[in-house]
Amino acid sequence: MHKKPTYKPFGNASILIEWQAIISEEILNDIILFKEKIQKEKSIVIADFIIGYNSLTLKYTNELSNYSDEIESLKSIYKQDFKLQKTEKFLWEIPVCYDLEFGIDLKEISEKSNLTIKEIIKLHSEKIYTVFFIGFLPGFLYLGGLDSKIHFDRKPNPRLKVAKGALAIGGKQTGVYPEASAGGWNIIGRTPIHFFNIKNENPCFAKAGDKIKFKPISLEEFYQTEKEIAENNYIISKTLRND
Amino acid sequence: MIRVLKAGFYTSIQDRGRVGFAQNGVPVSGVMDSYPADVANSILNNSLEDALLEITFGGCRLEFLIETIICVSGGDFSATINNKPIQLNSRIKINKKDVLSFGKINFGARCYLAVKDGFLTKKVLGSRSFYQNITNQIIIKKGDVLPITTFKGCLETSNSAIKIKETHFKSEEIYCYKGPEFELLKDHQKEQLLENTFTISNDNNRMGIRLNELIKNDIPSILTSAVLPGTVQLTPSGKLIVLMRDCQVTGGYPRVLQLTGNGY
C-alpha cells in the first residue's frame, strides 16, 4: 500500500503534493481521487491542477499567506471518506500505421533488439496503456505500460522535426506527438488522430486515468481515416471502463 | 486598427495568459513582465486582463489607422510618434496615420504597448496570448493589421508620468523561494546558487532562459512533475534553466528554486 502524500509550498501561490516516487496505477488513482475531492471543496481558489506521475500541483488564484493552514485543510480533505460521483474512464482505440514509411526507427530497433518488426508491432499494439497525465506539449499523453522488451533509449541527438501524429518510444515510455516538434524519441508509426484540437470544447479527448489501445492499420486505411477526420466524419472508438 | 510597418525582433500579443488548461498540457503564456504591462493598462483605465503588444528589443514600427490613446511602458527603446520622442508611462493621444517607432535601446528587454480597451485579436482558451498551435499566429509580421477599437474620448490633459520603480529594471537581485528539490543540494551547491552572480546566455526566449555559469551536480532526474513559470531547473550537465511564461507544464529536471509569481 502506498504511503500518504506529503505537502510542499511551491513558490508563493502553489502547493506541491507528492506521493512515493514510483510509477504506479494505485498512486495515479489516489491522485485523481484527491484531485476530485479538492476540486469539489476548493474550485473557487484553485486556478489550475497539474498531475505528474507521483504528484499533484495546485495553483491558487492568489498568493498564499498561510501555507500551514492551507496544508492542514488539504490533509483533512484527503481523509474525507465521502462517496464521489464516479468519474467515467474510457478506453480509447487509436488507429496507428506502423508502415516503415512512418515507422522510421523500426528497422534500427529491430536490429538492436533482436526482435522482428512484426514482433515489435505486436508487442506495442497488444498492450493497454494508462494515461498518467498530459504534459510536454498540449495534448501529449504520458502513457504507462510499455512492454519491457521494447524499452529503447532516446536518440543521442533529438530530431529537429518529428511529424504530427508520430508514435514513439522513449525509454520506458511510449506516446504520440500531438503536433510537429523537435523530439528525441524513436519513431515507430503514425496516427491520423488529432490529440489536441482547440476547436473542441475539451481540446484533448483523453484525461489522466483513461486507457489507450493502439490498433494497427494499413497505409490505405491511414489515408482513408485522415480524410474522414478532415471531413469531420470520424469518431474515435471508445469504451466505458470502470475498473 | 493598427498596421504593422515593421515587425521588429519579436513582437507578440499577450495578456495574463491561459488559466485552467494545464491538465491538457497547455502552457500559461502571457506577458513576460507583468509589472509594466499592468502599469500601461492602468494608466489607460483598461482592465488588467486587456491584451497588449509585447515588444522585444524594439525595432518595430506601427501605423495607427484610427484614433485612440496609448501608453508605452517597460523597457526604454526611444519610442517616438511621427519622429517626436514620447514619454513612457503616460497617456498619449493618437490620431489617424500617426506612426509609432522604436529606436535605440536604453534599458530593458521588453516594452508594452497598451491601447484603449486592449488588442482585440481572437481569444482562444480564454486568452489572446500568442502561442504555437493554439493561436493562428505566433509573432506579428509586417503588413498585419491588428484589431483595436476607435476611442475619441478626450484626454484629461496632464503631462505627469507615473513614478516607476526603476529597481524593477536595474536590480541585479531576484527574490526566490526554495524549489521542491532545493534540499537535495549539498551546502556548497546551495551557497553557489544563492551567492554567485549568474549571466543570461544567448539561449533565451519566452519559454526559458539558460544561464551561463554551471553548478556541478549529481542529483538524479525526478519523475516528471509540475513546473511553473519562474521554476529554476538544474540539468545533469550543471546548467540552470529559468522557465518563463511559455514553459511546458511538466518537466523532469530537479527544481532548485522558484522565483516569485505564479504564472498568472
XYZ file of C-alpha atoms in Angstrom:
507
model
C 0.000 0.000 0.000
C 1.301 3.451 -0.844
C 2.283 5.988 1.780
C 0.241 9.093 2.430
C 1.191 12.124 0.347
C 3.475 14.906 1.582
C 2.989 18.639 1.044
C 5.448 21.368 -0.001
C 4.989 25.050 -0.800
C 5.922 25.700 -4.449
C 6.624 29.419 -4.902
C 4.194 31.936 -3.441
C 0.915 30.594 -4.752
C 1.186 26.848 -5.361
C 1.299 23.675 -3.322
C 3.037 20.519 -4.494
C 1.588 17.266 -3.165
C 3.874 14.268 -3.611
C 3.447 10.528 -3.336
C 6.150 7.858 -3.265
C 8.428 8.259 -6.306
C 7.266 5.248 -8.290
C 5.107 4.900 -11.396
C 2.051 3.001 -10.239
C -1.596 2.982 -11.130
C -2.547 2.774 -7.489
C -0.823 6.111 -6.896
C -2.379 7.594 -10.034
C -5.852 6.610 -8.832
C -5.177 8.153 -5.421
C -4.007 11.382 -7.130
C -7.136 11.535 -9.279
C -9.443 10.827 -6.321
C -7.743 13.505 -4.204
C -7.945 15.961 -7.091
C -11.678 15.357 -7.430
C -12.194 15.930 -3.693
C -10.154 19.161 -3.733
C -11.988 20.355 -6.820
C -15.303 19.857 -5.042
C -14.217 21.844 -1.979
C -11.916 24.489 -3.395
C -12.737 25.090 -7.036
C -13.014 28.839 -6.422
C -9.497 29.352 -5.105
C -7.641 26.933 -7.368
C -6.898 28.076 -10.906
C -5.111 25.004 -12.225
C -4.232 21.437 -11.318
C -1.111 19.769 -12.709
C -0.825 15.994 -12.371
C 2.568 14.248 -12.564
C 3.487 10.550 -12.137
C 3.615 10.887 -8.358
C 2.446 14.443 -7.785
C -0.441 16.859 -7.846
C 0.279 20.599 -8.006
C -2.372 23.108 -7.043
C -2.018 26.589 -8.496
C -4.021 29.026 -6.414
C -5.672 32.120 -7.845
C -3.973 34.299 -5.234
C -0.837 34.351 -3.177
C -0.990 32.020 -0.179
C -0.307 33.889 3.029
C -0.575 30.939 5.363
C 0.781 27.730 3.925
C 0.452 25.639 7.058
C -3.287 26.350 7.449
C -3.884 25.539 3.799
C -1.901 22.309 4.050
C -3.884 21.289 7.170
C -7.099 21.907 5.274
C -5.870 19.755 2.371
C -4.888 16.980 4.773
C -8.392 16.886 6.171
C -9.858 16.814 2.668
C -7.582 13.858 1.874
C -9.024 11.954 4.845
C -12.636 12.618 3.857
C -14.484 9.495 3.054
C -17.489 10.760 1.182
C -18.559 8.893 -1.898
C -17.630 10.796 -5.008
C -19.547 10.607 -8.172
C -17.626 8.096 -10.188
C -15.721 9.814 -12.997
C -16.161 7.974 -16.219
C -12.981 6.437 -17.514
C -12.681 5.429 -21.129
C -10.600 3.082 -23.242
C -9.746 4.888 -26.483
C -8.793 2.906 -29.584
C -6.230 4.811 -31.630
C -5.561 3.657 -35.213
C -1.837 3.613 -35.955
C 0.001 2.857 -39.159
C 3.277 1.085 -38.336
C 4.318 1.037 -42.017
C 8.047 1.699 -42.494
C 7.133 4.892 -44.318
C 6.108 6.321 -40.934
C 7.930 3.980 -38.545
C 11.325 5.390 -39.478
C 13.158 3.910 -36.476
C 11.574 0.434 -36.577
C 14.476 -1.097 -38.529
C 17.049 0.177 -36.042
C 15.037 -1.044 -33.045
C 14.595 -4.414 -34.733
C 18.348 -4.782 -35.400
C 19.372 -3.752 -31.900
C 16.718 -5.711 -30.012
C 16.756 -8.967 -31.981
C 13.011 -8.713 -32.489
C 11.400 -8.731 -35.904
C 9.438 -5.638 -36.905
C 6.286 -7.772 -36.742
C 7.087 -8.769 -33.158
C 7.721 -5.131 -32.155
C 4.366 -4.067 -33.618
C 2.622 -6.961 -31.878
C 4.219 -6.153 -28.505
C 3.351 -2.483 -28.876
C -0.224 -2.828 -30.112
C -1.342 -5.632 -27.807
C -0.884 -3.671 -24.590
C -3.449 -1.439 -22.981
C -1.759 1.759 -21.817
C -2.743 4.034 -18.955
C -2.819 7.816 -19.392
C -0.892 9.171 -16.384
C -1.022 12.858 -17.263
C -0.652 15.345 -20.105
C 2.474 17.486 -20.412
C 5.417 18.443 -22.662
C 3.111 19.743 -25.432
C -0.623 20.460 -25.473
C -2.209 17.014 -25.854
C 0.951 14.939 -25.212
C -0.184 11.927 -23.169
C 2.281 10.310 -20.770
C 1.434 6.617 -21.111
C 2.425 3.790 -18.799
C 2.558 0.086 -19.587
C 5.132 -0.357 -22.371
C 6.406 -3.946 -22.619
C 9.963 -4.103 -21.226
C 11.140 -5.986 -24.341
C 10.673 -2.789 -26.341
C 12.106 -0.271 -23.883
C 14.506 1.659 -26.076
C 16.729 4.614 -25.130
C 16.074 8.079 -26.503
C 18.181 9.104 -29.507
C 21.505 10.713 -28.564
C 20.600 13.699 -30.743
C 16.961 14.740 -30.930
C 15.459 15.234 -34.389
C 14.711 18.873 -35.165
C 11.340 17.913 -36.549
C 9.149 14.995 -35.647
C 5.877 14.814 -37.589
C 2.489 15.481 -36.031
C 0.901 12.185 -35.021
C 4.255 10.364 -34.772
C 4.051 7.365 -32.425
C 7.254 6.946 -30.489
C 9.169 5.073 -27.812
C 11.361 6.985 -25.351
C 12.977 4.721 -22.760
C 10.210 3.033 -20.796
C 7.551 5.285 -22.259
C 5.514 5.476 -25.405
C 3.432 8.322 -26.764
C 2.155 10.336 -29.697
C 3.495 13.771 -30.727
C 0.322 15.896 -30.896
C 1.983 18.454 -33.175
C 5.164 18.723 -35.231
C 8.026 19.418 -32.837
C 11.630 18.620 -32.056
C 11.935 15.295 -30.291
C 14.358 12.595 -29.214
C 12.088 9.554 -29.064
C 12.255 6.650 -31.554
C 9.507 6.849 -34.150
C 7.618 3.616 -34.816
C 4.470 4.749 -36.624
C 1.926 7.481 -37.141
C -1.703 8.096 -36.259
C -4.086 10.355 -38.189
C -5.913 11.190 -34.899
C -5.610 14.737 -33.544
C -4.671 14.638 -29.874
C -5.249 18.339 -29.413
C -7.878 20.403 -31.175
C -8.611 23.883 -29.895
C -11.906 23.877 -31.797
C -13.274 21.322 -29.343
C -14.702 22.390 -26.018
C -12.380 19.873 -24.426
C -9.284 20.215 -26.635
C -7.857 16.825 -25.657
C -10.244 13.851 -25.647
C -8.308 11.804 -23.098
C -7.602 12.540 -19.445
C -5.461 11.111 -16.655
C -6.779 7.670 -15.705
C -8.110 6.813 -19.169
C -6.715 3.898 -21.195
C -5.320 3.800 -24.717
C -5.017 0.898 -27.132
C -3.251 1.232 -30.479
C -4.847 -0.573 -33.423
C -2.562 -1.334 -36.403
C -3.887 -0.085 -39.750
C -2.530 -0.185 -43.307
C -1.276 2.799 -45.291
C -4.566 2.833 -47.249
C -6.575 2.867 -44.043
C -4.345 5.651 -42.689
C -5.074 7.932 -45.633
C -8.771 6.986 -45.604
C -9.030 7.818 -41.859
C -7.058 11.029 -42.339
C -9.615 12.055 -44.981
C -12.566 11.163 -42.757
C -11.070 13.213 -39.907
C -10.553 16.201 -42.213
C -14.201 15.935 -43.270
C -15.333 15.591 -39.657
C -16.672 12.108 -40.324
C -14.567 10.175 -37.871
C -15.383 9.314 -34.280
C -12.654 7.794 -32.142
C -13.807 4.452 -30.790
C -14.214 4.499 -27.017
C -15.459 2.064 -24.399
C -16.527 2.965 -20.895
C -14.351 1.272 -18.297
C -14.919 1.378 -14.636
C -12.361 -0.876 -13.167
C -6.793 49.149 -36.401
C -3.009 49.283 -36.410
C -0.918 48.430 -39.466
C 2.455 46.823 -38.823
C 5.056 48.641 -40.958
C 7.962 46.800 -39.368
C 7.573 43.857 -37.001
C 10.826 44.084 -35.057
C 12.805 41.276 -33.478
C 9.984 39.500 -31.641
C 6.632 41.195 -31.203
C 3.539 39.374 -29.998
C 0.155 39.948 -28.406
C -0.059 38.858 -24.790
C -2.434 39.158 -21.878
C -2.458 37.464 -18.488
C -2.327 34.038 -20.107
C -4.260 30.765 -20.130
C -5.601 29.524 -16.861
C -7.403 26.231 -16.324
C -5.932 24.209 -19.187
C -2.740 22.885 -17.598
C -4.288 19.420 -17.443
C -4.341 19.429 -21.244
C -0.669 20.350 -21.354
C -1.375 23.969 -22.303
C 1.291 26.482 -21.167
C 0.247 29.623 -19.270
C 1.875 32.121 -21.688
C 1.029 35.794 -21.168
C 3.172 38.872 -20.573
C 6.797 38.179 -19.630
C 6.923 41.272 -17.415
C 3.612 41.844 -15.679
C 4.638 44.991 -13.787
C 4.978 47.385 -16.771
C 2.090 45.626 -18.526
C -0.181 46.346 -15.555
C 1.131 49.928 -15.368
C 0.350 50.525 -19.058
C -3.177 49.122 -18.778
C -3.841 51.017 -15.535
C -2.762 54.348 -16.988
C -5.403 53.930 -19.717
C -8.037 52.781 -17.185
C -8.112 49.467 -19.019
C -8.874 46.167 -17.361
C -5.707 44.394 -16.251
C -6.917 41.473 -18.379
C -6.695 43.518 -21.592
C -4.209 42.338 -24.203
C -1.104 44.380 -25.040
C 1.638 44.273 -27.625
C 4.835 42.845 -26.145
C 7.818 44.273 -28.000
C 11.180 42.597 -27.503
C 14.218 44.855 -28.101
C 12.124 47.385 -30.055
C 12.712 47.581 -33.782
C 9.051 47.804 -34.594
C 7.066 50.488 -36.440
C 3.292 50.789 -36.315
C 0.822 52.989 -38.139
C -2.480 53.793 -36.444
C -5.471 53.712 -38.795
C -7.878 55.095 -36.186
C -7.963 57.497 -33.232
C -7.156 56.157 -29.786
C -4.990 56.735 -26.728
C -1.970 54.627 -25.919
C 0.592 54.059 -23.212
C 4.071 52.583 -23.604
C 5.715 51.083 -20.522
C 8.642 48.816 -19.677
C 11.999 48.876 -21.441
C 13.106 52.184 -22.953
C 13.606 51.801 -26.699
C 13.430 55.526 -27.570
C 9.797 55.477 -28.665
C 8.637 58.244 -30.996
C 5.344 59.294 -32.564
C 5.903 60.771 -36.028
C 9.588 61.005 -35.094
C 8.904 63.070 -31.937
C 10.051 61.412 -28.689
C 7.280 60.337 -26.322
C 7.282 59.810 -22.612
C 6.984 56.309 -21.202
C 4.209 55.607 -18.693
C 1.957 58.404 -19.824
C -1.263 58.725 -21.824
C -0.682 59.717 -25.433
C -3.368 60.851 -27.841
C -3.154 59.167 -31.236
C -4.613 60.489 -34.468
C -5.215 58.655 -37.708
C -1.976 57.960 -39.625
C 0.277 58.538 -36.609
C 3.356 56.315 -36.698
C 4.869 54.858 -33.528
C 8.504 53.788 -33.892
C 11.140 52.396 -31.578
C 14.847 53.180 -31.855
C 17.880 52.920 -29.647
C 17.728 50.563 -26.658
C 18.396 52.491 -23.429
C 17.412 49.816 -20.924
C 15.305 46.697 -20.641
C 14.481 43.805 -22.965
C 10.723 44.196 -23.428
C 8.272 47.030 -23.559
C 4.498 47.024 -23.689
C 2.129 48.984 -25.866
C -1.324 49.317 -24.353
C -4.177 50.805 -26.404
C -7.529 51.919 -25.020
C -9.634 48.755 -24.426
C -6.808 46.463 -25.489
C -5.945 44.498 -28.607
C -8.943 42.534 -29.827
C -7.454 39.513 -31.567
C -9.369 36.268 -31.087
C -9.489 34.728 -27.620
C -8.516 31.063 -27.655
C -8.991 29.013 -24.473
C -9.748 32.176 -22.551
C -6.716 34.195 -23.630
C -5.360 36.252 -26.524
C -1.740 35.331 -25.766
C 0.048 34.092 -28.872
C 1.261 30.524 -28.607
C 2.211 27.959 -31.222
C -0.660 25.746 -32.437
C -3.110 27.453 -30.120
C -3.418 30.853 -31.760
C -3.123 31.244 -35.529
C -0.128 33.496 -35.147
C 2.991 33.277 -33.003
C 4.527 36.636 -33.811
C 3.444 39.830 -35.529
C 4.510 40.202 -39.168
C 4.994 43.175 -41.436
C 1.702 44.049 -43.118
C -0.507 42.638 -40.327
C -3.483 44.737 -39.332
C -4.124 44.449 -35.599
C -7.670 44.961 -34.364
C -8.266 47.757 -31.851
C -11.338 49.979 -31.386
C -11.640 53.687 -32.010
C -11.535 55.877 -28.916
C -12.493 59.514 -29.337
C -12.939 60.369 -25.669
C -10.999 63.391 -24.592
C -7.732 63.035 -22.837
C -7.601 64.666 -19.424
C -4.582 66.783 -20.137
C -1.808 66.051 -17.759
C 1.822 65.815 -18.565
C 2.586 63.950 -15.387
C 4.040 60.483 -15.630
C 3.755 57.767 -13.027
C 6.845 57.128 -10.964
C 8.102 53.681 -11.911
C 10.224 51.523 -9.626
C 13.491 51.700 -11.516
C 14.925 48.847 -9.481
C 12.481 46.605 -11.289
C 14.579 47.020 -14.429
C 18.013 47.589 -12.972
C 18.308 45.441 -9.836
C 20.674 42.509 -10.083
C 18.944 40.657 -7.259
C 15.895 38.472 -7.740
C 13.817 37.203 -4.843
C 13.222 33.499 -4.827
C 11.812 30.613 -2.843
C 13.373 27.221 -2.299
C 12.291 24.910 -5.098
C 10.838 21.472 -4.323
C 14.257 19.802 -4.775
C 16.365 22.555 -3.128
C 17.053 20.445 -0.043
C 18.668 17.745 -2.187
C 21.541 20.151 -2.911
C 24.690 19.991 -0.818
C 25.557 23.050 1.286
C 28.267 24.263 -1.095
C 25.837 23.999 -4.022
C 23.175 25.986 -2.150
C 25.787 28.616 -1.399
C 26.885 28.744 -5.030
C 23.292 29.099 -6.116
C 22.489 31.922 -3.732
C 25.812 33.807 -3.545
C 27.059 33.763 -7.128
C 26.072 36.101 -9.908
C 24.662 34.381 -12.977
C 24.524 35.710 -16.512
C 21.875 35.111 -19.146
C 23.114 33.120 -22.131
C 22.132 33.747 -25.743
C 19.853 30.766 -25.415
C 16.826 32.573 -24.035
C 13.286 33.081 -25.194
C 9.707 33.184 -23.923
C 9.983 29.541 -22.902
C 13.097 29.732 -20.782
C 16.442 31.350 -20.073
C 19.620 29.309 -19.834
C 22.301 30.719 -17.551
C 25.983 30.548 -18.410
C 27.543 29.552 -15.082
C 27.415 25.873 -14.116
C 26.637 24.248 -10.796
C 28.123 20.774 -10.702
C 25.529 18.350 -9.504
C 24.693 14.715 -9.217
C 21.039 14.976 -8.267
C 19.197 12.474 -10.396
C 16.291 13.498 -12.611
C 12.890 13.351 -10.936
C 9.746 11.579 -12.086
C 8.083 14.067 -14.432
C 6.163 16.579 -12.314
C 4.785 20.120 -12.487
C 6.936 23.120 -13.419
C 5.751 26.740 -13.313
C 6.880 29.954 -14.918
C 9.723 31.019 -12.619
C 10.874 27.484 -11.814
C 14.682 27.173 -11.921
C 15.752 23.727 -13.105
C 19.195 22.206 -12.700
C 20.129 19.936 -15.608
C 22.524 16.954 -15.347
C 25.187 18.992 -17.159
C 25.034 21.579 -14.374
C 23.238 24.208 -16.444
C 20.476 26.217 -14.834
C 17.294 26.901 -16.799
C 14.897 29.583 -15.612
C 11.491 28.722 -17.023
C 9.457 31.586 -18.422
C 5.835 32.183 -19.405
C 5.698 29.824 -22.407
C 7.246 26.939 -20.481
C 5.781 23.454 -20.661
C 3.572 22.362 -17.746
C 5.699 19.417 -16.616
C 9.391 18.589 -16.525
C 11.874 16.075 -15.179
C 14.875 18.113 -14.016
C 15.244 18.950 -10.309
C 13.505 22.225 -9.431
C 16.010 24.005 -7.221
C 14.448 27.477 -6.954
C 11.130 29.141 -7.602
C 11.044 32.820 -8.438
C 8.114 34.899 -7.299
C 4.958 34.903 -9.344
C 2.651 32.052 -10.101
C 2.405 32.412 -13.815
C -0.753 34.482 -13.827
